[in-house]
Short mmCIF file of C-alpha atoms in Angstrom, two decimals:
data_model
loop_
_atom_site.label_atom_id
_atom_site.label_comp_id
_atom_site.label_asym_id
_atom_site.label_seq_id
_atom_site.Cartn_x
_atom_site.Cartn_y
_atom_site.Cartn_z
CA MET A 1 0.22 0.21 0.00
CA VAL A 2 1.50 3.62 -0.84
CA SER A 3 1.41 5.97 2.26
CA SER A 4 -0.49 9.16 2.06
CA LYS A 5 2.80 10.95 2.88
CA HIS A 6 4.42 8.95 -0.49
CA SER A 7 1.23 9.74 -2.60
CA THR A 8 1.30 13.22 -1.61
CA GLU A 9 5.22 13.67 -2.77
CA LEU A 10 4.19 11.70 -5.57
CA ARG A 11 1.65 13.91 -6.90
CA ARG A 12 4.15 17.13 -5.80
CA LEU A 13 6.63 15.84 -8.03
CA ALA A 14 4.20 15.11 -10.95
CA LEU A 15 2.31 18.79 -10.83
CA SER A 16 5.77 20.11 -11.51
CA VAL A 17 5.97 19.23 -14.65
CA LEU A 18 2.72 20.18 -15.70
CA GLN A 19 2.44 23.73 -17.56
CA PRO A 20 -1.25 24.23 -17.28
CA GLY A 21 -3.20 27.32 -18.76
CA PHE A 22 -6.30 28.74 -16.95
CA VAL A 23 -9.29 30.78 -17.61
CA GLY A 24 -9.70 34.80 -16.53
CA THR A 25 -7.72 37.51 -16.14
CA GLU A 26 -7.01 36.83 -12.08
CA ALA A 27 -5.88 33.54 -11.43
CA PRO A 28 -8.34 31.29 -10.05
CA ASP A 29 -8.22 30.10 -6.74
CA TRP A 30 -7.33 26.44 -7.61
CA VAL A 31 -4.40 28.05 -9.42
CA LEU A 32 -3.22 29.42 -6.24
CA ARG A 33 -4.03 26.08 -3.97
CA GLU A 34 -2.04 24.06 -6.98
CA ILE A 35 0.46 26.50 -6.93
CA ARG A 36 1.49 25.85 -2.65
CA ASP A 37 0.46 21.98 -3.55
CA GLY A 38 3.69 21.60 -6.44
CA LEU A 39 2.55 24.10 -9.34
CA ALA A 40 6.16 24.63 -10.89
CA SER A 41 4.70 26.26 -14.00
CA VAL A 42 1.90 27.85 -15.83
CA VAL A 43 1.07 29.12 -19.72
CA LEU A 44 -0.68 32.28 -20.51
CA PHE A 45 -3.03 32.67 -23.38
CA SER A 46 -5.10 35.40 -24.81
CA ARG A 47 -7.90 35.09 -22.80
CA ASN A 48 -6.00 35.90 -20.07
CA ILE A 49 -5.06 39.31 -21.25
CA VAL A 50 -6.73 42.75 -21.38
CA SER A 51 -3.56 44.98 -21.11
CA LEU A 52 0.34 45.07 -19.51
CA GLU A 53 -0.82 46.29 -16.11
CA GLN A 54 -3.29 43.39 -15.87
CA VAL A 55 -0.67 40.93 -16.63
CA ALA A 56 1.59 42.09 -14.78
CA LEU A 57 -0.98 42.60 -11.60
CA LEU A 58 -2.05 38.84 -12.61
CA THR A 59 2.13 37.35 -12.68
CA GLY A 60 2.55 39.14 -9.90
CA GLN A 61 -0.64 37.21 -8.18
CA LEU A 62 0.65 34.03 -9.33
CA ARG A 63 4.37 34.90 -7.94
CA ALA A 64 3.03 35.34 -4.39
CA GLU A 65 2.68 31.91 -3.73
CA ASN A 66 6.15 30.82 -5.57
CA PRO A 67 8.48 33.62 -6.35
CA GLU A 68 10.48 31.16 -9.16
CA LEU A 69 6.87 30.06 -10.66
CA ILE A 70 7.81 29.74 -14.36
CA ILE A 71 5.45 31.62 -16.60
CA ALA A 72 5.08 30.86 -19.68
CA ILE A 73 3.26 32.43 -22.77
CA ASP A 74 2.65 31.18 -26.74
CA GLU A 75 3.93 34.53 -27.92
CA GLU A 76 5.74 34.49 -31.93
CA ALA A 77 5.51 38.11 -32.22
CA GLY A 78 3.84 37.68 -35.66
CA ASP A 79 0.27 36.00 -36.71
CA VAL A 80 0.48 33.82 -33.39
CA THR A 81 0.24 36.90 -30.74
CA ARG A 82 -1.00 36.22 -27.19
CA ILE A 83 0.10 39.62 -25.92
CA GLU A 84 -1.40 41.67 -28.53
CA SER A 85 -3.97 39.39 -29.59
CA ALA A 86 -6.75 41.89 -29.38
CA THR A 87 -4.66 44.04 -32.02
CA GLY A 88 -2.52 42.49 -33.87
CA SER A 89 1.10 42.14 -33.49
CA THR A 90 2.79 45.46 -33.56
CA ARG A 91 5.83 43.09 -34.56
CA PRO A 92 6.06 41.35 -37.85
CA GLY A 93 6.36 37.13 -37.82
CA ASN A 94 9.02 35.19 -38.92
CA LEU A 95 8.65 35.28 -42.29
CA ALA A 96 8.99 38.82 -42.84
CA LEU A 97 12.29 39.19 -40.71
CA GLY A 98 13.34 35.97 -42.69
CA THR A 99 12.79 38.08 -45.81
CA VAL A 100 14.39 41.34 -44.79
CA ASP A 101 17.43 39.03 -44.15
CA ASP A 102 19.06 41.44 -41.52
CA THR A 103 19.97 39.12 -37.99
CA GLU A 104 20.85 42.72 -36.24
CA LEU A 105 17.14 43.53 -36.91
CA THR A 106 15.64 40.14 -35.81
CA GLU A 107 17.97 40.23 -32.60
CA SER A 108 16.42 43.85 -32.49
CA VAL A 109 13.16 42.99 -32.43
CA ALA A 110 12.81 39.67 -30.18
CA ALA A 111 15.08 41.69 -27.46
CA ASP A 112 11.99 44.13 -27.79
CA LEU A 113 9.70 41.82 -27.30
CA GLY A 114 12.09 40.05 -24.29
CA ARG A 115 11.86 43.29 -22.61
CA GLN A 116 8.53 43.62 -22.79
CA LEU A 117 7.12 39.96 -21.41
CA ARG A 118 10.08 40.20 -18.55
CA ALA A 119 8.95 43.56 -17.49
CA VAL A 120 5.06 41.73 -17.26
CA GLY A 121 6.21 38.89 -15.30
CA VAL A 122 6.83 36.16 -18.24
CA SER A 123 10.04 34.18 -18.17
CA LEU A 124 9.53 31.80 -20.84
CA ASP A 125 8.30 32.31 -24.40
CA TYR A 126 7.50 29.12 -26.57
CA ALA A 127 8.98 30.68 -29.76
CA PRO A 128 10.72 30.84 -32.16
CA SER A 129 9.16 28.55 -34.63
CA ALA A 130 12.48 27.12 -35.84
CA ASP A 131 11.11 25.04 -38.41
CA VAL A 132 11.68 25.17 -42.36
CA ASN A 133 9.02 25.43 -44.23
CA SER A 134 9.77 23.70 -47.01
CA ASN A 135 6.42 22.70 -47.94
CA PRO A 136 4.58 25.46 -49.06
CA ASP A 137 1.04 23.70 -48.51
CA ASN A 138 1.98 23.40 -44.95
CA PRO A 139 -1.11 24.10 -43.16
CA ILE A 140 0.08 24.79 -39.82
CA ILE A 141 3.84 26.93 -40.03
CA GLY A 142 3.78 29.01 -43.41
CA VAL A 143 4.91 32.77 -42.17
CA ARG A 144 5.54 31.38 -38.57
CA SER A 145 8.53 30.46 -40.64
CA PHE A 146 11.66 32.20 -40.92
CA GLY A 147 11.59 30.67 -44.78
CA ALA A 148 12.64 27.74 -47.08
CA ASP A 149 16.24 27.95 -46.86
CA PRO A 150 17.65 26.35 -44.02
CA LYS A 151 20.30 28.51 -43.90
CA VAL A 152 18.66 31.80 -43.44
CA VAL A 153 15.89 29.78 -40.90
CA SER A 154 19.20 28.83 -38.76
CA ARG A 155 20.60 32.39 -38.59
CA HIS A 156 17.55 33.87 -37.74
CA THR A 157 16.46 31.52 -35.36
CA ALA A 158 19.78 32.30 -33.67
CA ALA A 159 19.29 35.65 -33.87
CA TRP A 160 15.93 35.68 -32.79
CA ILE A 161 16.65 33.40 -29.22
CA ARG A 162 19.57 35.45 -28.31
CA GLY A 163 18.12 38.64 -28.77
CA LEU A 164 14.65 37.42 -26.65
CA GLN A 165 17.54 36.18 -24.10
CA SER A 166 18.78 39.46 -24.02
CA GLY A 167 15.43 40.39 -23.08
CA GLY A 168 15.36 38.31 -19.91
CA VAL A 169 13.28 35.90 -21.26
CA ALA A 170 13.91 32.12 -22.11
CA ALA A 171 13.38 31.16 -25.83
CA CYS A 172 11.85 27.87 -26.73
CA ALA A 173 12.92 26.66 -30.09
CA LYS A 174 9.80 24.70 -31.51
CA HIS A 175 8.46 22.37 -32.87
CA PHE A 176 11.41 19.54 -33.11
CA PRO A 177 12.67 17.74 -35.26
CA GLY A 178 10.87 19.91 -37.74
CA HIS A 179 7.29 20.55 -38.39
CA GLY A 180 7.65 22.52 -41.94
CA ASP A 181 7.34 19.67 -44.50
CA VAL A 182 4.09 18.07 -43.28
CA ALA A 183 0.60 18.20 -44.84
CA VAL A 184 -1.68 17.66 -41.63
CA ASP A 185 -2.43 20.16 -38.89
CA SER A 186 -1.13 18.21 -35.77
CA HIS A 187 -4.28 20.06 -34.15
CA HIS A 188 -6.18 17.59 -35.53
CA GLY A 189 -4.18 14.72 -36.87
CA LEU A 190 -1.15 13.08 -36.93
CA PRO A 191 1.45 14.45 -39.52
CA VAL A 192 4.13 12.31 -41.19
CA TYR A 193 7.81 14.00 -41.98
CA GLY A 194 8.51 10.63 -44.21
CA ALA A 195 12.18 12.19 -45.61
CA ASP A 196 15.07 9.92 -44.53
CA ARG A 197 17.91 10.62 -42.57
CA ASP A 198 20.10 12.33 -44.49
CA GLU A 199 17.61 14.70 -45.44
CA ILE A 200 16.23 15.66 -42.11
CA VAL A 201 19.76 16.14 -41.00
CA THR A 202 20.56 18.98 -43.77
CA GLN A 203 16.95 20.26 -44.00
CA ALA A 204 15.12 20.00 -40.32
CA LEU A 205 17.61 19.99 -37.63
CA PRO A 206 20.27 22.56 -38.87
CA PRO A 207 18.34 25.50 -36.99
CA PHE A 208 17.95 23.61 -33.95
CA ARG A 209 21.83 23.13 -34.16
CA ALA A 210 21.89 26.70 -34.22
CA ALA A 211 19.57 27.58 -31.97
CA LEU A 212 21.49 25.07 -28.78
CA ASP A 213 24.59 27.14 -30.06
CA ALA A 214 22.52 30.46 -29.14
CA GLY A 215 22.15 29.07 -25.76
CA VAL A 216 18.57 28.41 -26.09
CA ARG A 217 17.00 27.39 -22.79
CA ALA A 218 14.02 25.26 -23.86
CA VAL A 219 13.00 23.24 -27.17
CA MET A 220 9.69 21.93 -27.56
CA SER A 221 8.83 18.94 -29.32
CA GLY A 222 6.43 18.38 -32.05
CA HIS A 223 3.75 16.41 -32.46
CA LEU A 224 4.89 14.64 -35.76
CA LEU A 225 5.80 11.07 -36.84
CA VAL A 226 9.39 10.78 -38.11
CA PRO A 227 9.72 7.50 -39.65
CA ALA A 228 13.36 7.92 -39.97
CA TYR A 229 13.78 8.13 -36.34
CA ASP A 230 10.67 6.18 -34.84
CA PRO A 231 8.49 4.16 -37.19
CA ASP A 232 5.87 3.79 -34.34
CA LEU A 233 5.69 6.74 -31.96
CA PRO A 234 5.44 10.91 -32.46
CA ALA A 235 8.16 13.09 -31.40
CA THR A 236 7.00 14.07 -28.28
CA LEU A 237 6.54 10.66 -26.68
CA SER A 238 9.75 8.86 -28.80
CA PRO A 239 12.38 8.27 -26.41
CA ARG A 240 14.93 7.99 -29.57
CA ILE A 241 13.51 11.51 -31.08
CA LEU A 242 13.68 13.17 -27.39
CA GLY A 243 16.60 10.85 -25.64
CA ASP A 244 18.93 9.57 -28.37
CA LEU A 245 18.42 12.81 -30.80
CA LEU A 246 18.07 15.89 -28.99
CA ARG A 247 19.60 14.52 -25.66
CA ASP A 248 22.94 12.33 -26.75
CA GLU A 249 23.09 13.28 -30.28
CA LEU A 250 23.16 16.86 -30.25
CA GLY A 251 23.75 17.15 -26.42
CA PHE A 252 20.76 19.55 -25.55
CA ASP A 253 20.58 19.07 -21.62
CA GLY A 254 17.98 22.22 -20.70
CA LEU A 255 14.35 22.18 -20.86
CA ILE A 256 12.32 19.64 -23.22
CA VAL A 257 8.74 21.17 -23.45
CA THR A 258 6.11 19.38 -25.24
CA ASP A 259 3.33 21.09 -27.50
CA ALA A 260 -0.03 21.25 -25.96
CA ILE A 261 -0.89 17.85 -25.34
CA GLU A 262 -4.21 18.17 -25.81
CA MET A 263 -3.91 18.01 -29.37
CA GLY A 264 -5.38 15.65 -31.87
CA ALA A 265 -1.79 14.27 -33.21
CA VAL A 266 -1.13 12.51 -29.65
CA ALA A 267 -4.69 12.26 -27.85
CA ASP A 268 -6.72 11.28 -30.56
CA GLN A 269 -4.44 7.74 -29.98
CA PHE A 270 -3.40 7.67 -26.49
CA GLY A 271 -5.65 9.94 -24.67
CA ILE A 272 -4.40 13.37 -23.06
CA GLU A 273 -3.72 11.23 -19.48
CA GLY A 274 -1.70 8.63 -21.80
CA ALA A 275 0.10 11.09 -23.79
CA THR A 276 0.75 12.95 -20.82
CA VAL A 277 2.74 9.62 -19.11
CA ARG A 278 4.45 8.33 -22.45
CA ALA A 279 5.86 12.10 -23.05
CA VAL A 280 7.73 12.14 -19.31
CA ALA A 281 8.78 8.75 -20.03
CA ALA A 282 10.01 8.97 -23.52
CA GLY A 283 12.21 12.51 -21.90
CA ALA A 284 9.89 15.35 -21.90
CA ASP A 285 10.76 17.48 -19.05
CA ALA A 286 7.44 19.35 -18.69
CA VAL A 287 3.85 19.29 -20.63
CA CYS A 288 2.16 21.95 -21.88
CA VAL A 289 -1.58 21.75 -21.47
CA GLY A 290 -4.81 23.74 -21.79
CA GLY A 291 -4.97 25.76 -24.98
CA GLU A 292 -8.48 24.11 -24.57
CA ASN A 293 -8.70 22.07 -22.25
CA ALA A 294 -8.34 24.39 -19.40
CA GLU A 295 -10.20 23.38 -16.58
CA GLU A 296 -8.93 22.14 -12.68
CA SER A 297 -10.11 18.88 -13.41
CA MET A 298 -7.39 18.61 -16.08
CA VAL A 299 -4.83 19.32 -14.02
CA GLY A 300 -6.12 16.88 -11.05
CA ARG A 301 -6.58 14.07 -14.31
CA LEU A 302 -2.71 14.61 -15.60
CA ALA A 303 -1.02 14.61 -12.00
CA GLY A 304 -3.07 11.52 -10.95
CA ALA A 305 -2.25 9.66 -14.47
CA LEU A 306 1.82 10.61 -13.48
CA VAL A 307 1.05 9.32 -9.90
CA ASP A 308 -0.48 6.01 -11.16
CA ALA A 309 2.04 5.59 -13.68
CA VAL A 310 5.13 5.70 -11.54
CA ALA A 311 2.93 3.25 -8.98
CA ASP A 312 2.36 0.56 -11.64
CA GLY A 313 5.65 1.16 -13.65
CA SER A 314 4.92 2.27 -16.88
CA LEU A 315 6.81 5.71 -15.48
CA THR A 316 9.91 5.53 -13.40
CA ARG A 317 10.26 7.61 -10.27
CA GLU A 318 13.86 8.36 -11.44
CA ARG A 319 12.65 9.38 -15.16
CA LEU A 320 10.21 11.45 -12.96
CA GLU A 321 12.82 13.62 -10.36
CA GLN A 322 15.14 13.76 -13.46
CA ALA A 323 12.47 16.39 -14.95
CA VAL A 324 11.76 17.95 -11.84
CA ALA A 325 15.22 18.49 -11.56
CA ARG A 326 15.35 19.97 -14.71
CA VAL A 327 12.15 22.32 -14.09
CA ARG A 328 13.70 23.31 -10.88
CA GLU A 329 17.08 24.08 -12.19
CA PHE A 330 15.17 26.61 -15.00
CA ALA A 331 12.94 28.25 -12.58
CA THR A 332 15.54 29.21 -10.48
CA TRP A 333 17.69 30.27 -13.63
CA SER A 334 14.65 32.75 -14.60
CA ALA A 335 13.44 33.86 -11.10
CA GLY A 336 16.45 36.05 -11.03
CA LEU A 337 15.70 37.44 -15.01
CA ALA A 338 11.72 37.83 -14.64
CA HIS A 339 12.14 41.09 -12.76
CA ALA A 340 15.40 42.07 -13.66
CA ASP A 341 15.93 46.44 -14.98
CA ASP A 342 18.57 47.21 -17.23
CA GLY A 343 16.54 50.78 -17.62
CA SER A 344 16.03 49.84 -21.26
CA THR A 345 11.88 50.00 -21.87
CA ALA A 346 10.23 47.85 -25.40
CA GLY A 347 8.36 49.26 -27.38
CA GLY A 348 8.78 52.38 -29.84
CA ASP A 349 9.00 51.61 -33.64
CA ILE A 350 11.29 48.83 -34.61
CA GLY A 351 8.57 46.13 -35.15
CA PHE A 352 7.46 48.76 -37.97
CA ALA A 353 10.43 49.60 -39.16
CA ALA A 354 11.06 45.52 -39.81
CA ALA A 355 7.13 45.20 -41.03
CA ARG A 356 7.90 48.49 -43.71
CA ARG A 357 12.24 46.53 -44.89
CA ALA A 358 9.99 43.38 -45.57
CA ILE A 359 7.70 44.92 -48.20
CA ARG A 360 8.38 43.58 -51.73
CA LEU A 361 6.52 45.25 -54.68
CA THR A 362 5.85 43.87 -58.38
CA GLY A 363 4.40 45.25 -61.05
CA ALA A 364 3.59 49.01 -63.09
CA VAL A 365 4.19 50.11 -59.35
CA ASN A 366 5.33 53.74 -60.37
CA ALA A 367 2.13 53.85 -63.13
CA THR A 368 -0.56 53.00 -59.99
CA LEU A 369 0.91 53.92 -56.76
CA PRO A 370 0.37 56.10 -54.77
CA LEU A 371 -3.81 55.49 -55.06
CA SER A 372 -5.55 58.42 -56.55
CA ALA A 373 -8.62 58.12 -54.35
CA ALA A 374 -9.96 56.20 -51.71
CA PRO A 375 -10.28 52.81 -52.60
CA HIS A 376 -12.78 50.06 -52.03
CA VAL A 377 -11.04 46.95 -49.98
CA VAL A 378 -12.01 43.51 -50.53
CA GLU A 379 -10.81 41.22 -48.32
CA LEU A 380 -10.94 37.20 -49.20
CA ALA A 381 -10.45 35.83 -45.41
CA PRO A 382 -9.39 32.19 -45.26
CA THR A 383 -10.47 30.06 -41.55
CA THR A 384 -6.94 30.32 -39.81
CA ASN A 385 -5.38 27.73 -37.96
CA LEU A 386 -6.11 26.85 -34.29
CA ALA A 387 -2.40 28.66 -33.70
CA ILE A 388 -4.12 31.81 -34.53
CA GLY A 389 -6.62 33.32 -32.29
CA LYS A 390 -9.85 33.92 -34.16
CA GLU A 391 -9.81 37.66 -32.38
CA THR A 392 -6.88 38.49 -33.87
CA PRO A 393 -7.55 41.17 -36.44
CA TRP A 394 -5.71 41.21 -39.74
CA GLY A 395 -6.04 43.21 -43.44
CA VAL A 396 -5.06 46.01 -44.65
CA ALA A 397 -8.62 47.89 -44.65
CA ALA A 398 -8.73 49.66 -41.20
CA PRO A 399 -5.28 51.33 -40.98
CA LEU A 400 -5.87 52.32 -45.13
CA SER A 401 -9.19 54.25 -44.09
CA GLU A 402 -7.06 55.74 -41.11
CA ARG A 403 -5.25 57.20 -43.97
CA LEU A 404 -7.35 57.47 -46.86
CA PRO A 405 -11.02 58.67 -45.51
CA GLY A 406 -13.88 57.34 -47.59
CA THR A 407 -11.93 53.80 -47.87
CA THR A 408 -14.95 50.97 -48.03
CA ALA A 409 -14.06 47.52 -47.62
CA VAL A 410 -15.75 44.29 -47.51
CA ARG A 411 -14.37 40.50 -45.76
CA VAL A 412 -15.68 37.49 -47.90
CA GLN A 413 -14.77 34.33 -46.39
CA ARG A 414 -15.57 30.99 -48.66
CA GLN A 415 -19.15 30.27 -47.32
CA GLU A 416 -20.36 33.31 -48.61
CA LEU A 417 -19.01 33.15 -52.10
CA GLN A 418 -21.94 33.14 -54.35
CA PRO A 419 -22.26 33.64 -58.66
CA ALA A 420 -23.19 37.15 -57.73
CA THR A 421 -21.29 37.96 -54.66
CA LEU A 422 -18.17 39.08 -56.06
CA ARG A 423 -19.93 41.58 -58.58
CA ALA A 424 -22.05 42.78 -55.49
CA CYS A 425 -19.68 43.27 -53.21
CA ALA A 426 -16.72 43.96 -54.87
CA LEU A 427 -16.99 45.00 -58.34
CA GLU A 428 -20.12 47.56 -58.16
CA PRO A 429 -18.91 49.31 -55.19
CA ALA A 430 -15.17 49.90 -56.75
CA ALA A 431 -16.77 51.30 -60.35
CA GLY A 432 -14.77 53.98 -60.73
CA ARG A 433 -12.51 54.44 -57.82
CA PRO A 434 -9.37 52.25 -57.17
CA LEU A 435 -9.88 48.12 -56.45
CA VAL A 436 -7.48 46.75 -53.45
CA VAL A 437 -7.61 43.03 -53.20
CA VAL A 438 -6.11 41.52 -50.06
CA VAL A 439 -5.54 37.74 -49.79
CA ARG A 440 -3.88 35.35 -47.38
CA ASP A 441 -2.18 32.67 -48.43
CA VAL A 442 -4.09 32.68 -51.94
CA SER A 443 -2.14 29.76 -52.83
CA ARG A 444 -3.17 27.11 -50.60
CA HIS A 445 -6.63 28.03 -51.18
CA ALA A 446 -8.31 26.99 -54.52
CA TRP A 447 -11.37 29.42 -53.56
CA MET A 448 -9.12 32.25 -52.84
CA ALA A 449 -7.22 31.79 -55.95
CA ASP A 450 -10.32 31.45 -58.04
CA ALA A 451 -11.93 34.41 -56.64
CA LEU A 452 -8.97 36.35 -56.87
CA ALA A 453 -8.36 35.31 -60.82
CA ASP A 454 -12.20 36.96 -61.04
CA LEU A 455 -11.86 40.35 -59.84
CA ILE A 456 -8.31 41.01 -61.99
CA ALA A 457 -10.19 39.52 -65.03
CA ALA A 458 -12.82 42.08 -64.38
CA ARG A 459 -10.67 44.78 -63.18
CA PRO A 460 -6.90 44.23 -64.39
CA ASP A 461 -5.71 47.94 -62.81
CA ALA A 462 -6.69 45.82 -58.96
CA ILE A 463 -4.14 46.14 -56.76
CA VAL A 464 -3.05 42.78 -54.93
CA VAL A 465 -2.18 42.48 -51.39
CA GLU A 466 -0.97 39.43 -50.13
CA MET A 467 -0.59 38.65 -46.31
CA GLY A 468 0.62 35.07 -46.37
CA LEU A 469 3.11 32.87 -48.31
CA PRO A 470 3.90 35.00 -51.58
CA GLY A 471 3.08 31.74 -53.75
CA THR A 472 3.79 32.51 -57.30
CA GLY A 473 2.71 35.89 -59.15
CA LEU A 474 0.13 37.59 -60.97
CA SER A 475 1.00 38.25 -64.19
CA GLY A 476 0.43 41.80 -64.87
CA ALA A 477 -1.03 42.81 -61.43
CA VAL A 478 0.32 45.46 -59.27
CA GLN A 479 1.20 43.25 -56.32
CA ILE A 480 2.42 44.15 -52.52
CA PHE A 481 3.68 41.14 -50.63
CA THR A 482 4.07 41.79 -46.68
CA HIS A 483 5.25 38.41 -45.41
CA GLY A 484 2.87 37.92 -42.77
CA ALA A 485 -0.64 39.20 -41.76
CA THR A 486 0.16 41.01 -38.46
CA ALA A 487 -1.06 44.97 -37.39
CA ALA A 488 2.20 46.26 -38.01
CA SER A 489 2.29 44.22 -41.86
CA GLY A 490 -0.88 46.15 -42.60
CA VAL A 491 0.37 49.38 -41.38
CA ALA A 492 3.28 48.92 -43.84
CA ALA A 493 1.27 47.99 -47.06
CA ALA A 494 -1.46 50.90 -46.60
CA GLU A 495 1.85 53.22 -46.08
CA VAL A 496 2.84 52.01 -49.67
CA LEU A 497 -0.43 52.22 -50.98
CA THR A 498 -0.98 56.08 -50.07
CA GLY A 499 2.49 56.75 -50.91
CA ALA A 500 3.34 57.48 -47.11
CA ARG A 501 6.93 55.15 -48.01
#
């Protein structure tokens, strides 16, 4: 029989390796109670954020229970933003930075973010994406990657990590061993990266090697099957990938964090509890949970599953204690940085300056721009993946309206398109006026490509703004490529349209 004291100790260890989310802009009583009982980390999402001042109060409330509490956030400072989810990011994302290809700029943007996050009490950021977006049809990475060239991705991954960590926040390179060459969204299913080892070594692993060389403090595992290393288990659950490859071959000795453990790629087959146990047994030190399952009962279920796994032998106490030791080492290291103040402040124009530098133009630009009158803007809006907050605004219509009074706009989704839709909402309102068509990853959406082709056929003078992956160009059309759909990128495009640049 397991003694009550022994069970309490085991539960405390189990709580130490969980990184749960929660609902609310103040800390719920159950979170504070679990911190007192051993919970060593929490993760913030957009639902926890109203303002920077409020986040600082929240993290202070949490750390009153444990000054060394790890407070994580999933903030990529691009299309995936939590700290600015209500307004859109004032910094461009990775593809924009990779397109500019100035590592000093990348480092400066990340340092600015690091200072902002540190000022509000965050100690770990689940970023950057070190994935090489070698598959342009990838539904989950896209503009979150620095690009399709491993060398570009490697140098900017390293620069971003140096910048963020200089600001006092630990970086977390993701999604190991590389999520860029897949065609399935791991939120919903299990992607397979079918390359052989030689290709993986040359294509996917270089940015992670660069991350380790840059001193990254954490690595996030990806929920994908990599048969060249393990034909049976996703990377997050694979001792061969987390242990043999990441720990032994690459020599990483920092914190291994899982991607959200409730994602379909692992939870559909193993259940959330089973995936949690298998991840820790495989070598993960911290389990991220609560993006979708943020209730108190989930923490209890996962802690209980880990305790039971030690009892039945499917997880050794030694492995659990090893994970806890890494969590505590990380917490001690980060505690001295979370409230440090070097006198510098975040903000300013660095993000907007970077977004402006990422703009690329094609077509008869000089004959078309700046706009001669207030335009009609048509934004063709795809359904975004779950990593991108549905509440996060994007587009060009809003910043353009601020600069050109009289601008009108409509946003059209796939399900709204009928044979007469484009004429009624796009072409007729644009009669006698400039027409601006905004798309997002048009090369990945056949319905969007068809709608765009119809609009260009009717209005060859239309200006196209692509806010996703550039894809193939349109013959003869004036195009503006922003390489991301952040607020900063929207402003940069609006400035080009109005001649402010």
